[in-house]
């Protein structure tokens, strides 16, 4: 969480910082700030969005060729002007911005207070700034020892950080350090662009270095040098960015979320492109080549993830158990890591994450690795931490997802899980060649079917108009559609702030049915599948209590049309693939409801795109 951006070179840094912060705002947006370096260091910061920061500095001096900027998602200390980054050390030697959490900050802070340090903010970041200064002064305030001071301070720091640091006494230098939180350094022509992800960098260069944990990058007009915390020089690995500017722009859509919903036919095709061949009925997941036999022979599969990725994992559980008969469990990464789970050598753990930076998922991976499991990743962001922490995996290739509410990442994750389960099912002979080939055909046609659902957007908007004032909503589904019910409810609550619950349809009568009255919209996932008759009964139960029924049905369904208040048709498909279709109307429904309620769809309150704190 939190976006950080920095620049050092010949250009005016301010424009690069502000543009970069706008691109990073999806990572946090409760306050923003910049510091201009050089001979006359200045900090400007305020509570609010990057646009508030722009208004603040409008008539002030923001000139300079070195600068750092931050957009915050509060952890320590409420969002206000003082807690906003950058933070300056007490005697003004250091100015820093930070993404992550310093876990031993209380102890460090009281140690510094005992040495006379006084703090202005409630942040852990200010503790770091003062810690750097303490070591710097202790070493004689020698500018040549500035990096040593930072390095020695970081050696006693516990927790996670992505840091950009300016030292007043070394005005033509910018320092970046990483542990746990991502830092990317873009290499230009005698200039460097630094950020917490590549989105602010892609406009200027596609040559980047992803810092590793414990790396410290020292950037100045004489170039870049890379060391680690032990002062051992590191060789920078330069990567080419596979990202274009139009992938991170709205391209005419009102919101990123809407753009990303509409991208799904393309993003699913990109996810299976080169892996699934319709003509030859060929399926190959290159990223799993070295571990495929381990997966086929796994005693158990454990999927770990958070939020929407966890919902995709739940679909994965159904897919793996049906296609492969390998026992599969899905765990919230945050629970898994703290409850001493039983993990054995023959277990395969699959971590799913859009961002590849979710702190709980990373911690769950580390735990599983220590226990001797084979840990695989399904991830969207290339080069992020999760692919680097896992032994093998599959990228989803959905393209950058910027809307805080995850949409195309979900369908891409489910596409990958489907392909994995199909490949393993064929290999362990739980799927026949015919069943496998039918699934290849079905999966191949999913993007065309999604196009057809997207054509119903205006009708879904009309439904949204009718239910937008509800205070609560219920989402029901069975089998493969239970995770979709959970996902639909999550989408609604996170962007429209309507309380919503997802339930297995049959569980409704064990409690939630008490909530149903004429004010309660009940979204029922009711496609023609093995439990169709049962779901029709569930709809009857809702109707008897006067709930407003919005049913997602298979094209041509006449039975439910006579029962429901609103019916959204989706094309027929194999039940196992139905999450990929049925989730689309739910995404659109939440989107339109949120817009009609005047909510900030792309930046919902209290949320941030990647949750890099535990
Ligand atoms: O980047 P990840 O997939 O690991 O993120 C997991 C969750 O934080 C994420 O899915 C979150 O629940 C979204 N806001 C849901 O729309």
XYZ file of C-alpha atoms and ligand atoms in Angstrom:
630
model
C 0.000 0.000 0.000
C 1.136 3.583 -0.490
C 2.673 4.723 -3.732
C 6.182 6.089 -3.907
C 7.913 7.819 -6.774
C 11.252 9.513 -7.206
C 13.320 11.194 -9.885
C 16.930 12.249 -10.306
C 18.265 13.619 -13.599
C 18.170 16.756 -15.748
C 14.421 17.326 -16.017
C 12.136 19.250 -13.672
C 11.262 16.570 -11.123
C 7.923 18.048 -10.066
C 5.918 17.091 -13.171
C 7.279 13.564 -13.119
C 6.419 13.199 -9.443
C 2.855 14.515 -9.750
C 2.095 12.435 -12.848
C 3.628 9.408 -11.149
C 1.604 9.944 -7.976
C -1.591 10.112 -10.027
C -0.735 6.783 -11.581
C 0.034 5.336 -8.162
C -2.964 6.800 -6.413
C -4.777 3.446 -6.593
C -2.291 2.190 -3.980
C -3.448 4.683 -1.374
C -5.142 8.039 -1.467
C -5.664 9.511 1.982
C -2.789 12.010 1.827
C -0.005 12.997 -0.529
C 3.312 14.797 -0.435
C 6.512 15.598 -2.253
C 9.997 16.704 -1.299
C 12.273 18.517 -3.688
C 15.944 17.716 -3.068
C 19.117 19.543 -4.048
C 20.646 22.473 -2.202
C 17.318 23.800 -0.965
C 15.231 20.841 0.225
C 11.511 21.550 0.572
C 8.577 19.395 1.703
C 4.967 19.963 0.647
C 2.293 17.614 1.925
C -1.345 17.497 2.904
C -4.269 15.278 3.744
C -6.315 14.367 0.656
C -5.662 13.431 -2.927
C -2.824 14.300 -5.278
C -5.064 17.032 -6.716
C -5.152 18.653 -3.233
C -1.370 18.562 -3.164
C -1.231 20.222 -6.596
C -3.500 22.994 -5.361
C -1.303 23.446 -2.282
C 1.948 23.916 -4.200
C 0.471 25.929 -7.065
C 2.234 29.201 -6.198
C 5.181 27.744 -4.338
C 8.701 26.929 -5.457
C 8.747 23.342 -6.647
C 11.739 23.657 -8.946
C 14.528 21.094 -8.923
C 15.885 18.013 -10.658
C 15.699 15.667 -7.692
C 12.554 14.799 -5.828
C 10.453 12.169 -4.101
C 6.684 11.825 -3.799
C 4.245 9.730 -1.795
C 0.559 8.885 -1.791
C -0.523 7.328 1.486
C -2.776 4.610 2.833
C -2.604 5.195 6.573
C -1.260 2.510 8.888
C 0.333 4.321 11.833
C -1.466 7.551 12.590
C -4.664 8.937 11.091
C -4.601 10.598 7.666
C -3.697 14.246 8.313
C -1.173 16.831 7.164
C 1.406 15.928 9.818
C 1.298 12.175 9.271
C 1.499 12.607 5.475
C 4.876 11.738 3.938
C 7.645 12.865 3.346
C 9.052 12.976 6.874
C 12.089 14.969 7.898
C 14.479 13.944 10.675
C 14.579 16.209 13.714
C 17.765 18.055 12.696
C 16.859 18.125 9.027
C 19.554 15.784 7.720
C 17.181 13.264 6.123
C 13.901 13.419 4.264
C 12.212 10.098 3.551
C 9.109 8.437 2.147
C 8.149 4.905 3.031
C 5.844 2.061 2.036
C 5.487 -0.794 4.541
C 5.435 -1.192 8.302
C 8.309 -0.978 10.769
C 7.368 -3.603 13.323
C 9.840 -2.668 16.053
C 9.164 1.063 15.720
C 7.920 1.476 19.314
C 11.180 0.147 20.701
C 13.251 2.200 18.244
C 11.191 5.288 18.993
C 11.616 5.099 22.753
C 15.352 4.495 22.277
C 15.538 7.669 20.179
C 13.365 9.616 22.638
C 15.817 8.671 25.392
C 18.524 10.241 23.241
C 16.571 13.488 22.973
C 14.644 12.962 19.747
C 11.236 14.614 19.591
C 8.575 13.376 17.167
C 5.959 15.393 15.324
C 3.906 12.591 13.782
C 2.501 9.240 14.891
C 4.167 7.427 12.009
C 6.730 4.647 12.009
C 8.347 6.460 9.078
C 9.465 9.426 11.158
C 11.179 6.937 13.467
C 13.208 5.689 10.510
C 14.181 9.221 9.446
C 15.446 9.940 12.955
C 17.189 6.596 13.179
C 19.138 7.392 10.007
C 20.045 10.751 11.466
C 21.082 9.257 14.784
C 23.534 6.896 13.067
C 24.707 9.685 10.747
C 25.502 12.083 13.566
C 27.099 9.242 15.543
C 29.441 8.645 12.614
C 30.484 12.315 12.660
C 27.940 13.754 10.179
C 30.321 12.829 7.398
C 28.499 12.968 4.032
C 30.754 10.134 2.823
C 29.250 7.953 5.542
C 25.642 8.800 4.787
C 24.969 5.450 3.084
C 26.706 3.596 5.935
C 24.431 5.345 8.427
C 21.342 4.251 6.474
C 22.674 0.725 6.081
C 23.507 0.353 9.761
C 20.145 1.743 10.786
C 18.286 -0.615 8.458
C 20.119 -3.580 9.941
C 18.293 -3.120 13.223
C 14.919 -2.456 11.618
C 12.283 -5.210 11.644
C 9.387 -5.208 9.236
C 8.872 -4.122 5.667
C 9.988 -1.078 3.774
C 10.254 0.420 0.343
C 12.125 3.652 0.959
C 13.336 6.739 -0.865
C 15.779 8.880 1.053
C 17.265 12.332 0.527
C 20.246 13.454 2.601
C 20.641 17.237 2.883
C 24.436 17.012 3.022
C 24.619 15.005 -0.218
C 22.237 17.112 -2.312
C 22.792 15.374 -5.652
C 21.983 11.882 -4.491
C 18.843 9.800 -4.002
C 18.840 6.520 -2.125
C 16.325 3.693 -2.476
C 16.076 0.679 -0.173
C 13.845 -2.348 -0.166
C 12.707 -5.097 2.138
C 9.281 -6.621 1.654
C 7.770 -3.673 -0.227
C 8.515 -3.348 -3.942
C 10.863 -0.816 -5.530
C 11.477 -0.545 -9.277
C 14.263 1.645 -10.682
C 13.795 2.858 -14.269
C 16.995 3.626 -16.128
C 16.933 6.577 -18.504
C 19.655 8.582 -20.201
C 21.634 9.901 -17.219
C 18.426 9.913 -15.215
C 16.569 7.503 -12.947
C 12.890 7.047 -12.195
C 12.063 5.150 -9.049
C 8.627 3.893 -8.004
C 6.726 1.254 -6.114
C 5.541 -0.194 -9.423
C 6.332 0.405 -13.051
C 3.266 2.499 -13.904
C 4.939 5.913 -13.356
C 8.080 4.734 -15.170
C 6.772 3.232 -18.418
C 6.288 6.642 -20.039
C 10.029 7.358 -19.849
C 11.875 4.053 -20.152
C 11.307 0.336 -20.377
C 14.647 -0.649 -18.819
C 14.145 -1.396 -15.151
C 15.767 -3.006 -12.149
C 13.579 -4.657 -9.530
C 15.371 -4.202 -6.199
C 15.721 -7.358 -4.121
C 15.145 -7.519 -0.384
C 18.032 -5.864 1.495
C 19.172 -3.971 -1.616
C 20.193 -0.335 -1.340
C 20.455 1.633 -4.607
C 22.518 4.819 -4.591
C 21.567 7.088 -7.488
C 23.461 10.220 -8.459
C 24.745 12.073 -11.494
C 27.637 9.655 -11.541
C 25.334 6.669 -12.003
C 23.783 3.857 -10.024
C 25.470 1.641 -7.509
C 23.832 -1.245 -5.751
C 24.845 -2.777 -2.444
C 23.130 -4.895 0.162
C 22.756 -4.363 3.897
C 26.108 -6.064 4.475
C 27.764 -3.571 2.087
C 28.398 -6.247 -0.532
C 28.125 -4.844 -4.093
C 25.217 -6.334 -6.049
C 24.964 -6.762 -9.807
C 21.921 -4.966 -11.170
C 19.756 -7.187 -13.400
C 18.158 -5.037 -16.059
C 14.721 -6.182 -17.251
C 12.623 -4.965 -20.168
C 9.172 -3.796 -19.124
C 6.301 -5.553 -20.849
C 3.899 -2.667 -20.308
C 2.593 0.093 -22.533
C 1.178 3.469 -21.641
C -2.304 2.812 -23.038
C -2.602 -0.221 -20.764
C -2.567 2.104 -17.779
C -4.827 4.844 -19.177
C -8.630 4.897 -19.022
C -8.937 5.014 -22.810
C -12.266 6.821 -22.846
C -13.951 4.862 -20.055
C -15.288 6.791 -17.071
C -13.480 4.525 -14.633
C -10.695 1.977 -14.662
C -13.091 -0.567 -13.206
C -15.432 -0.277 -16.189
C -12.543 -0.428 -18.616
C -11.255 -3.543 -16.895
C -14.688 -5.205 -16.929
C -14.851 -4.613 -20.684
C -11.310 -5.871 -21.189
C -12.204 -9.380 -20.012
C -12.753 -11.023 -23.397
C -9.274 -9.793 -24.332
C -7.642 -10.537 -20.981
C -8.964 -14.121 -20.907
C -7.726 -14.673 -24.467
C -4.325 -13.279 -23.433
C -4.337 -15.640 -20.456
C -4.842 -18.752 -22.551
C -2.973 -17.533 -25.656
C -0.003 -19.776 -26.429
C -1.156 -22.226 -23.791
C -4.424 -23.554 -25.155
C -4.878 -24.494 -28.788
C -8.380 -24.928 -30.076
C -7.471 -26.726 -33.328
C -5.035 -29.254 -31.925
C -6.751 -29.403 -28.512
C -3.372 -28.794 -26.988
C -2.806 -27.347 -23.510
C 0.565 -26.563 -22.048
C 1.513 -24.359 -19.116
C 5.197 -23.639 -19.678
C 5.662 -22.110 -16.230
C 4.787 -25.438 -14.613
C 7.057 -27.572 -16.793
C 9.546 -28.408 -14.040
C 6.954 -29.104 -11.374
C 4.161 -30.645 -13.394
C 4.824 -34.196 -12.148
C 4.835 -32.953 -8.557
C 1.451 -31.399 -9.167
C 0.051 -34.527 -10.801
C 1.324 -36.643 -7.911
C 0.402 -34.205 -5.145
C -1.201 -35.742 -2.046
C -3.061 -32.522 -1.474
C -3.359 -29.079 -2.986
C -3.644 -26.074 -0.693
C -4.618 -22.767 -2.257
C -3.763 -19.595 -0.320
C -4.968 -16.115 -1.214
C -6.901 -13.079 0.020
C -10.045 -11.261 -1.087
C -11.090 -11.753 -4.690
C -8.098 -14.006 -5.300
C -9.401 -16.220 -2.479
C -12.751 -16.424 -4.286
C -10.924 -17.513 -7.432
C -9.137 -20.073 -5.250
C -12.483 -21.410 -4.089
C -13.481 -21.959 -7.717
C -10.083 -23.673 -8.041
C -10.963 -26.063 -5.219
C -14.092 -27.191 -7.056
C -12.151 -27.484 -10.332
C -9.235 -29.477 -8.915
C -11.436 -31.863 -6.988
C -13.710 -32.475 -9.953
C -11.087 -32.700 -12.699
C -8.220 -34.324 -10.778
C -9.705 -35.904 -7.620
C -6.750 -34.496 -5.671
C -7.973 -33.300 -2.250
C -7.888 -29.509 -2.357
C -8.315 -26.878 0.332
C -8.531 -23.130 0.108
C -7.210 -21.003 2.918
C -7.272 -17.315 3.720
C -3.558 -16.569 3.680
C -3.928 -14.509 6.849
C -5.451 -17.434 8.772
C -3.207 -20.088 7.285
C -0.033 -18.383 8.381
C -1.039 -18.026 12.001
C -2.805 -21.273 12.769
C 0.019 -23.798 12.571
C -1.443 -25.684 9.591
C -0.531 -29.281 8.789
C 1.671 -29.163 5.684
C 3.437 -32.259 4.425
C 6.180 -32.850 1.883
C 3.854 -34.155 -0.847
C 1.595 -31.103 -0.598
C 1.521 -28.481 -3.302
C 0.631 -24.977 -2.202
C -0.702 -22.570 -4.837
C -0.606 -18.874 -3.947
C -2.918 -16.642 -5.964
C -2.472 -12.889 -6.143
C -3.163 -10.169 -8.663
C -0.523 -7.802 -7.325
C 2.009 -10.376 -6.226
C 2.692 -8.171 -3.215
C -0.033 -9.071 -0.712
C 1.766 -9.346 2.624
C -0.354 -12.162 4.079
C -0.044 -14.260 0.931
C 3.716 -13.747 0.906
C 3.921 -14.789 4.552
C 1.817 -17.906 3.825
C 4.227 -18.802 1.004
C 7.184 -18.508 3.330
C 5.514 -20.714 5.915
C 4.679 -23.374 3.305
C 8.235 -23.287 1.973
C 9.658 -23.783 5.445
C 7.353 -26.770 5.908
C 8.778 -28.365 2.754
C 5.792 -27.954 0.413
C 6.208 -27.162 -3.273
C 4.900 -23.638 -3.617
C 3.513 -22.378 -6.926
C 2.170 -18.946 -7.832
C -0.641 -17.582 -9.968
C 0.069 -13.928 -10.360
C -0.699 -10.982 -12.623
C 2.142 -8.548 -12.013
C 5.291 -9.739 -13.721
C 8.409 -9.420 -11.586
C 6.478 -8.888 -8.353
C 7.432 -10.571 -5.089
C 5.207 -13.667 -5.254
C 6.602 -15.007 -8.550
C 10.056 -14.492 -7.113
C 9.211 -16.314 -3.891
C 7.609 -19.347 -5.566
C 9.394 -22.208 -7.287
C 7.224 -22.035 -10.415
C 3.900 -20.656 -11.540
C 1.664 -19.180 -14.172
C 1.232 -15.518 -14.997
C -2.349 -14.478 -15.684
C -1.458 -11.889 -18.388
C -4.587 -9.858 -17.637
C -2.623 -6.604 -18.029
C -2.403 -3.920 -15.338
C -5.451 -3.838 -13.079
C -5.774 -0.358 -11.620
C -9.370 -0.199 -10.309
C -9.234 -1.140 -6.641
C -12.122 -3.567 -7.137
C -10.645 -6.593 -8.830
C -12.470 -7.763 -11.970
C -10.355 -8.980 -14.866
C -7.814 -10.446 -12.443
C -10.523 -12.770 -11.084
C -11.528 -14.140 -14.481
C -7.883 -14.511 -15.501
C -7.106 -16.396 -12.271
C -10.083 -18.714 -12.804
C -8.926 -19.268 -16.393
C -5.476 -20.311 -15.166
C -6.931 -22.576 -12.470
C -9.203 -24.189 -15.058
C -6.258 -24.875 -17.362
C -4.172 -26.251 -14.487
C -6.944 -28.569 -13.335
C -7.601 -29.706 -16.911
C -3.925 -30.446 -17.567
C -3.541 -32.393 -14.318
C -6.876 -34.170 -14.800
C -5.833 -35.384 -18.227
C -2.396 -36.434 -16.968
C -3.739 -38.389 -13.997
C -6.474 -39.854 -16.203
C -9.330 -38.507 -14.209
C -10.465 -36.646 -17.327
C -10.912 -38.627 -20.527
C -9.464 -37.236 -23.758
C -13.019 -36.437 -24.882
C -13.895 -34.607 -21.657
C -10.632 -32.702 -21.897
C -11.236 -31.707 -25.528
C -14.779 -30.588 -24.758
C -13.400 -28.362 -21.995
C -10.767 -26.918 -24.354
C -13.566 -25.944 -26.741
C -15.710 -24.522 -23.974
C -12.901 -22.464 -22.509
C -11.928 -21.197 -25.929
C -15.432 -19.834 -26.485
C -15.737 -18.056 -23.125
C -14.492 -14.635 -24.377
C -17.135 -14.569 -27.165
C -19.806 -15.377 -24.605
C -18.588 -12.593 -22.321
C -18.913 -10.164 -25.274
C -22.587 -11.117 -25.447
C -23.093 -10.482 -21.728
C -21.410 -7.083 -21.981
C -24.029 -6.123 -24.582
C -26.595 -6.267 -21.780
C -24.928 -3.443 -19.837
C -27.823 -1.006 -20.394
C -30.341 -3.472 -19.017
C -28.115 -4.135 -15.985
C -27.949 -0.375 -15.488
C -31.762 -0.271 -15.364
C -31.739 -2.943 -12.657
C -29.100 -0.965 -10.757
C -31.390 2.078 -10.834
C -34.149 0.023 -9.178
C -32.037 -1.397 -6.334
C -29.433 1.317 -5.759
C -31.013 2.568 -2.527
C -30.958 -0.776 -0.740
C -29.061 -0.988 2.549
C -28.433 -4.726 2.324
C -28.207 -7.358 -0.380
C -27.911 -11.113 -0.454
C -26.099 -13.169 -3.097
C -26.869 -16.869 -3.416
C -25.238 -19.610 -5.453
C -24.531 -23.312 -5.346
C -21.498 -25.365 -6.353
C -19.260 -23.417 -8.725
C -21.529 -20.430 -8.298
C -21.141 -20.147 -4.527
C -17.714 -18.437 -4.910
C -19.316 -16.144 -7.493
C -21.983 -15.201 -4.929
C -19.183 -14.278 -2.511
C -17.412 -12.282 -5.205
C -20.596 -10.447 -6.231
C -21.225 -9.468 -2.613
C -17.634 -8.306 -2.141
C -17.826 -6.154 -5.290
C -21.000 -4.481 -4.093
C -19.813 -3.727 -0.578
C -16.364 -2.489 -1.461
C -17.421 0.099 -4.030
C -20.994 1.058 -3.082
C -20.786 0.580 0.724
C -24.019 -1.446 0.688
C -23.831 -4.294 3.154
C -23.928 -7.514 1.138
C -23.479 -11.186 1.959
C -22.723 -14.138 -0.259
C -24.149 -17.492 0.820
C -24.440 -21.040 -0.465
C -28.076 -20.966 -1.555
C -29.022 -23.947 0.606
C -27.611 -22.296 3.716
C -30.061 -19.430 3.392
C -32.695 -21.236 5.400
C -30.218 -21.772 8.244
C -30.216 -18.101 9.136
C -30.023 -15.386 6.454
C -33.601 -16.007 5.355
C -34.588 -14.024 8.447
C -33.199 -10.912 6.732
C -35.416 -11.133 3.692
C -38.228 -8.646 3.255
C -39.521 -6.522 0.377
C -36.532 -4.143 0.693
C -33.914 -6.852 0.252
C -32.459 -7.440 -3.239
C -31.468 -11.091 -3.537
C -29.148 -11.924 -6.409
C -29.494 -15.602 -7.291
C -27.044 -17.403 -9.555
C -29.386 -19.838 -11.215
C -27.933 -21.175 -14.452
C -28.952 -24.566 -15.826
C -26.648 -26.800 -13.827
C -26.928 -29.973 -11.757
C -28.610 -28.188 -8.844
C -30.989 -26.108 -10.977
C -34.166 -27.550 -9.442
C -32.882 -26.866 -5.957
C -32.028 -23.274 -6.782
C -35.513 -22.798 -8.209
C -36.834 -23.901 -4.811
C -34.541 -21.392 -3.126
C -35.933 -18.670 -5.380
C -39.443 -19.691 -4.363
C -38.428 -19.362 -0.723
C -37.153 -15.824 -1.312
C -40.264 -14.926 -3.297
C -42.535 -16.182 -0.507
C -40.861 -13.626 1.755
C -41.211 -10.837 -0.809
C -37.475 -10.416 -1.520
C -36.595 -8.643 -4.780
C -35.083 -11.359 -6.965
C -32.390 -10.641 -9.530
C -31.625 -13.947 -11.216
C -28.679 -14.779 -13.428
C -30.001 -17.518 -15.689
C -29.060 -19.488 -18.767
C -30.317 -18.053 -22.074
C -33.837 -19.251 -22.835
C -34.799 -20.065 -19.238
C -38.540 -19.568 -18.863
C -39.139 -21.046 -15.417
C -37.189 -18.477 -13.432
C -38.378 -15.637 -15.683
C -41.815 -16.183 -14.171
C -40.501 -16.027 -10.617
C -37.842 -13.351 -10.581
C -38.232 -9.566 -10.649
C -35.269 -9.224 -12.996
C -33.574 -11.827 -15.135
C -30.131 -11.477 -16.689
C -29.368 -14.172 -19.241
C -25.916 -15.602 -19.853
C -25.003 -18.041 -22.638
C -24.986 -21.739 -21.782
C -21.660 -23.313 -20.877
C -20.179 -26.200 -18.916
C -21.036 -25.684 -15.229
C -17.339 -25.746 -14.303
C -16.762 -22.675 -16.466
C -19.894 -20.816 -15.407
C -18.066 -18.552 -12.875
C -16.340 -16.909 -15.843
C -19.685 -15.827 -17.299
C -21.908 -15.267 -14.280
C -19.492 -12.942 -12.522
C -19.681 -10.397 -15.372
C -23.257 -9.153 -14.708
C -22.447 -8.947 -10.988
C -19.417 -6.757 -11.699
C -21.518 -4.462 -13.884
C -24.355 -4.342 -11.363
C -22.050 -3.229 -8.528
C -20.332 -0.759 -10.827
C -23.553 0.979 -11.859
C -24.977 0.967 -8.323
C -21.780 2.575 -6.994
C -21.786 5.227 -9.723
C -25.473 5.999 -9.066
C -24.758 6.360 -5.339
C -22.015 8.866 -6.142
C -19.216 6.641 -4.836
C -15.633 6.897 -5.988
C -15.534 3.607 -7.862
C -11.826 3.421 -8.558
C -10.776 4.639 -5.138
C -13.273 3.345 -2.592
C -12.886 4.635 0.937
C -10.416 2.924 3.294
C -9.100 0.587 0.585
C -5.928 0.330 -1.437
C -5.053 -1.839 -4.377
C -2.221 -3.890 -2.991
C -2.343 -4.759 0.666
C 1.318 -4.850 1.552
C 0.723 -4.705 5.293
C -0.413 -7.580 7.479
O -3.288 -8.554 -5.150
P -4.070 -9.653 -4.497
O -4.858 -10.455 -5.475
O -3.235 -10.518 -3.620
O -5.113 -8.890 -3.582
C -5.983 -9.590 -2.741
C -7.078 -8.692 -2.230
O -6.545 -7.624 -1.517
C -7.953 -8.140 -3.361
O -8.488 -9.164 -4.139
C -9.100 -7.296 -2.777
O -9.972 -8.108 -2.061
C -9.824 -6.531 -3.878
N -10.082 -5.188 -3.442
C -11.135 -7.123 -4.231
O -11.789 -6.410 -5.223
